[in-house]
Coordinates of C-alpha atoms in Angstrom, one line a residue:
M821 CA 136.6 13.1 156.9
S822 CA 138.5 13.2 160.0
K823 CA 140.7 16.2 160.8
R824 CA 144.4 15.5 161.1
A825 CA 147.1 17.6 162.8
L826 CA 150.7 17.3 162.8
A827 CA 152.4 16.7 166.1
A828 CA 155.7 18.6 166.6
L829 CA 158.3 17.1 168.9
P830 CA 160.1 19.8 171.0
V831 CA 163.8 19.9 171.0
A832 CA 165.4 20.7 174.3
G833 CA 168.3 23.2 174.2
L834 CA 171.2 22.2 176.4
G835 CA 173.5 24.6 178.2
L836 CA 176.1 24.2 180.9
L837 CA 177.9 27.2 182.6
A838 CA 181.5 26.4 183.7
L839 CA 183.1 28.5 186.3
V840 CA 186.9 28.4 186.4
A841 CA 188.7 29.6 189.7
C842 CA 192.3 30.9 189.6
S843 CA 194.7 33.1 191.5
P844 CA 196.7 36.0 190.3
S845 CA 199.9 33.9 190.5
T846 CA 198.6 30.9 188.7
P847 CA 198.4 31.0 185.0
V848 CA 194.9 30.4 183.6
S849 CA 194.8 27.4 181.1
A850 CA 192.0 27.1 178.5
P851 CA 189.5 24.4 179.6
S852 CA 188.9 21.4 177.3
T853 CA 185.7 22.1 175.5
T854 CA 183.2 19.6 173.8
V855 CA 180.7 21.2 171.3
L856 CA 177.3 19.6 171.0
I857 CA 175.1 20.7 168.1
T858 CA 171.3 20.1 168.1
T859 CA 168.6 21.3 165.7
A860 CA 167.6 24.0 168.2
S861 CA 170.8 25.3 169.8
R862 CA 174.6 25.0 170.3
A863 CA 175.9 24.4 173.8
T864 CA 179.5 23.8 175.4
T865 CA 180.6 21.9 178.4
T866 CA 183.7 21.3 180.3
S867 CA 182.3 18.4 182.2
P868 CA 183.5 15.0 181.1
P869 CA 180.1 13.0 181.4
A870 CA 178.4 12.4 178.0
L871 CA 175.3 14.6 177.3
T872 CA 172.4 13.2 175.2
T873 CA 169.9 15.2 173.1
T874 CA 166.7 14.5 171.3
S875 CA 166.3 15.5 167.6
S876 CA 162.9 16.5 166.1
K877 CA 164.3 16.3 162.5
A878 CA 161.8 14.2 160.5
A879 CA 163.0 11.5 158.2
A880 CA 163.2 12.5 154.5
T881 CA 160.0 11.8 152.5
P882 CA 160.6 8.8 150.3
V883 CA 160.6 9.7 146.5
T884 CA 159.8 7.2 143.9
D885 CA 161.7 6.8 140.7
N886 CA 159.3 9.0 138.7
G887 CA 159.8 11.9 141.2
C888 CA 156.4 11.6 142.8
K889 CA 156.7 11.9 146.5
V890 CA 155.2 9.3 148.8
N891 CA 153.0 10.8 151.6
P892 CA 154.1 9.3 154.9
A893 CA 150.6 9.3 156.2
T894 CA 147.9 6.8 155.2
E895 CA 144.1 7.6 155.2
P896 CA 141.0 5.7 154.1
M897 CA 139.1 6.5 151.0
P898 CA 137.6 9.9 151.3
T899 CA 133.7 10.6 151.1
A900 CA 132.0 13.4 149.4
P901 CA 128.6 14.2 147.8
D902 CA 128.3 13.0 144.2
F903 CA 130.0 15.3 141.7
E904 CA 131.8 17.3 144.5
Q905 CA 135.5 17.4 145.4
V906 CA 137.1 15.5 148.2
S907 CA 138.9 17.2 151.0
I908 CA 141.9 19.1 149.7
P909 CA 144.5 17.1 151.9
D910 CA 143.3 14.1 150.0
Q911 CA 143.6 15.5 146.5
M912 CA 146.3 14.5 144.0
Q913 CA 148.6 16.8 142.1
V914 CA 147.5 17.4 138.5
T915 CA 149.7 19.1 135.8
L916 CA 148.9 19.9 132.2
S917 CA 151.6 20.6 129.7
G918 CA 151.2 21.7 126.1
V919 CA 150.3 24.8 124.0
P920 CA 153.8 26.2 124.2
S921 CA 152.8 29.4 122.1
G922 CA 149.9 30.2 124.4
T923 CA 147.7 30.4 121.2
V924 CA 145.3 27.8 119.5
K925 CA 144.0 28.4 116.1
V926 CA 140.5 27.4 115.4
T927 CA 141.4 26.4 111.8
G928 CA 144.7 24.7 112.7
A929 CA 145.7 21.2 113.3
P930 CA 144.7 19.5 116.6
V931 CA 146.8 20.5 119.6
E932 CA 148.3 17.8 121.8
V933 CA 148.7 18.1 125.5
A934 CA 149.9 15.8 128.3
M935 CA 148.0 15.3 131.6
T936 CA 150.2 14.0 134.6
V937 CA 148.8 13.0 137.9
C938 CA 151.0 12.3 140.9
N939 CA 149.3 10.8 143.9
N940 CA 151.1 12.7 146.7
S941 CA 148.0 12.3 148.8
P942 CA 147.7 10.0 151.9
V943 CA 145.1 7.8 150.1
N944 CA 145.8 4.8 148.0
Y945 CA 143.2 5.1 145.4
P946 CA 142.1 1.8 144.0
S947 CA 140.7 3.4 140.8
I948 CA 140.7 6.8 139.2
G949 CA 139.5 8.2 135.9
F950 CA 140.9 11.1 133.8
V951 CA 139.0 14.0 132.4
L952 CA 140.1 16.6 129.8
A953 CA 137.4 19.1 128.7
L954 CA 137.3 22.4 126.8
E955 CA 136.5 25.2 129.3
H956 CA 133.9 27.9 128.5
C957 CA 135.2 30.2 125.9
S958 CA 134.6 33.8 124.9
C959 CA 135.2 32.4 121.4
A960 CA 131.9 30.5 121.5
P961 CA 128.7 31.9 120.0
G962 CA 126.0 32.4 122.5
P963 CA 125.7 34.1 126.0
Q964 CA 126.8 30.8 128.0
G965 CA 130.1 30.6 126.2
M966 CA 130.0 26.8 126.0
A967 CA 132.8 25.7 123.6
K968 CA 132.4 23.3 120.7
G969 CA 135.1 21.1 119.6
T970 CA 136.7 17.8 119.7
V971 CA 138.9 16.1 122.4
Q972 CA 140.7 12.8 121.8
R973 CA 142.7 10.5 124.1
F974 CA 145.5 8.4 122.8
D975 CA 145.0 4.7 123.6
A976 CA 148.5 3.0 124.0
A977 CA 147.1 -0.4 123.7
S978 CA 145.7 0.1 120.2
G979 CA 148.0 2.9 119.2
S980 CA 145.1 5.1 118.1
W981 CA 143.3 8.3 119.1
V982 CA 139.9 7.8 120.7
T983 CA 137.3 10.6 120.4
L984 CA 135.7 11.4 123.8
P985 CA 131.8 11.8 123.9
H986 CA 131.8 14.8 126.2
P987 CA 134.5 17.3 125.1
A988 CA 133.4 20.5 126.7
I989 CA 132.1 21.7 130.1
G990 CA 128.4 22.4 130.2
G991 CA 126.3 24.2 132.8
G992 CA 127.4 22.1 135.8
M993 CA 129.7 19.3 137.0
D994 CA 128.2 16.6 135.0
Y995 CA 131.3 16.6 132.8
L996 CA 133.1 14.7 135.5
G997 CA 131.1 11.6 134.5
G998 CA 132.9 11.5 131.2
Y999 CA 136.1 10.1 132.7
S1000 CA 138.2 7.5 130.9
A1001 CA 141.4 5.5 131.1
Q1002 CA 140.6 4.2 134.6
Q1003 CA 143.4 2.7 136.7
P1004 CA 144.5 2.2 140.2
L1005 CA 146.9 4.9 141.6
P1006 CA 148.7 4.0 144.9
K1007 CA 150.5 6.5 147.0
G1008 CA 153.7 7.8 145.4
K1009 CA 152.7 6.7 141.8
S1010 CA 152.1 8.9 138.9
A1011 CA 150.4 8.4 135.4
T1012 CA 150.4 10.4 132.3
V1013 CA 147.7 10.5 129.6
R1014 CA 148.1 12.1 126.1
Y1015 CA 145.2 14.1 124.6
R1016 CA 144.7 16.2 121.7
F1017 CA 142.0 18.8 120.9
S1018 CA 140.6 21.2 118.3
Y1019 CA 137.7 23.7 118.1
D1020 CA 134.7 23.6 115.9
P1021 CA 135.0 26.0 112.8
S1022 CA 132.1 27.9 114.3
M1023 CA 134.3 29.2 117.1
T1024 CA 135.6 32.8 116.8
A1025 CA 138.6 34.6 118.3
G1026 CA 138.6 34.9 122.2
K1027 CA 140.0 33.4 125.4
G1028 CA 139.7 29.7 126.1
G1029 CA 141.2 27.0 128.1
L1030 CA 141.3 23.3 129.2
E1031 CA 140.1 21.7 132.4
A1032 CA 142.0 18.6 133.6
D1033 CA 140.7 16.6 136.5
V1034 CA 141.2 13.3 138.1
V1035 CA 137.9 11.7 139.3
V1036 CA 137.1 8.7 141.7
P1037 CA 134.5 6.8 139.7
E1038 CA 132.4 5.9 142.8
G1039 CA 130.3 9.1 143.2
N1040 CA 132.3 11.0 140.4
H1041 CA 134.3 12.8 143.1
L1042 CA 136.8 15.3 142.1
A1043 CA 140.2 14.4 143.5
G1044 CA 142.5 16.9 142.0
G1045 CA 142.6 19.2 138.8
T1046 CA 144.2 22.1 137.0
R1047 CA 143.5 24.5 134.2
L1048 CA 145.4 25.7 131.1
S1049 CA 144.4 29.0 129.6
F1050 CA 145.3 30.3 126.2
A1051 CA 144.1 32.7 123.5
V1052 CA 142.0 31.4 120.6
T1053 CA 142.5 32.8 117.2
H1054 CA 140.6 32.2 113.9

């Protein structure tokens, strides 16, 4: 991936010193003053010719109707080794909302959460997939802490909940291959996917969480993600 730098345009400060000559017998009259304001300085002049200035103020970043900002830069599809993340500047913003009480009960009803992805990156992604998985949990039996449970995604087309085949993170990054709900996501666009999850009755009390990631299917590249932690009770 090529490195990119932002070029800053300097702003020239303008100043003009006016000398007013007078004699003791002649009243001093206040000179006519025109004030010019630039982003860098404030200057005054008594000279009639017009003065020009250069502004470095950048144009406002466009914002789409859904509030997702459009990155003014455009970059090609990033590359990365399989199952590894793309460069941070090319990653998208991911948020995960739900579990308002901060507690999930093992024996309780499934808990619904919403994963929202905003493509504020400089890349127009032709296809992305969504991943939601149970993180390792101290509530899980065994030394590795791999959680057991069920994760379902709401399918708007059928109006039903679809059970995902890989609900939990294992010993590596292979869980990224369990993406679903593929769709294109151009710059400045966002998408929200509904999920619900529950723990297996074999889980005990402890500290758990969810991992929400967006994946580039070709190479299973991680292109953004977030985590949501909570307490697990029995």
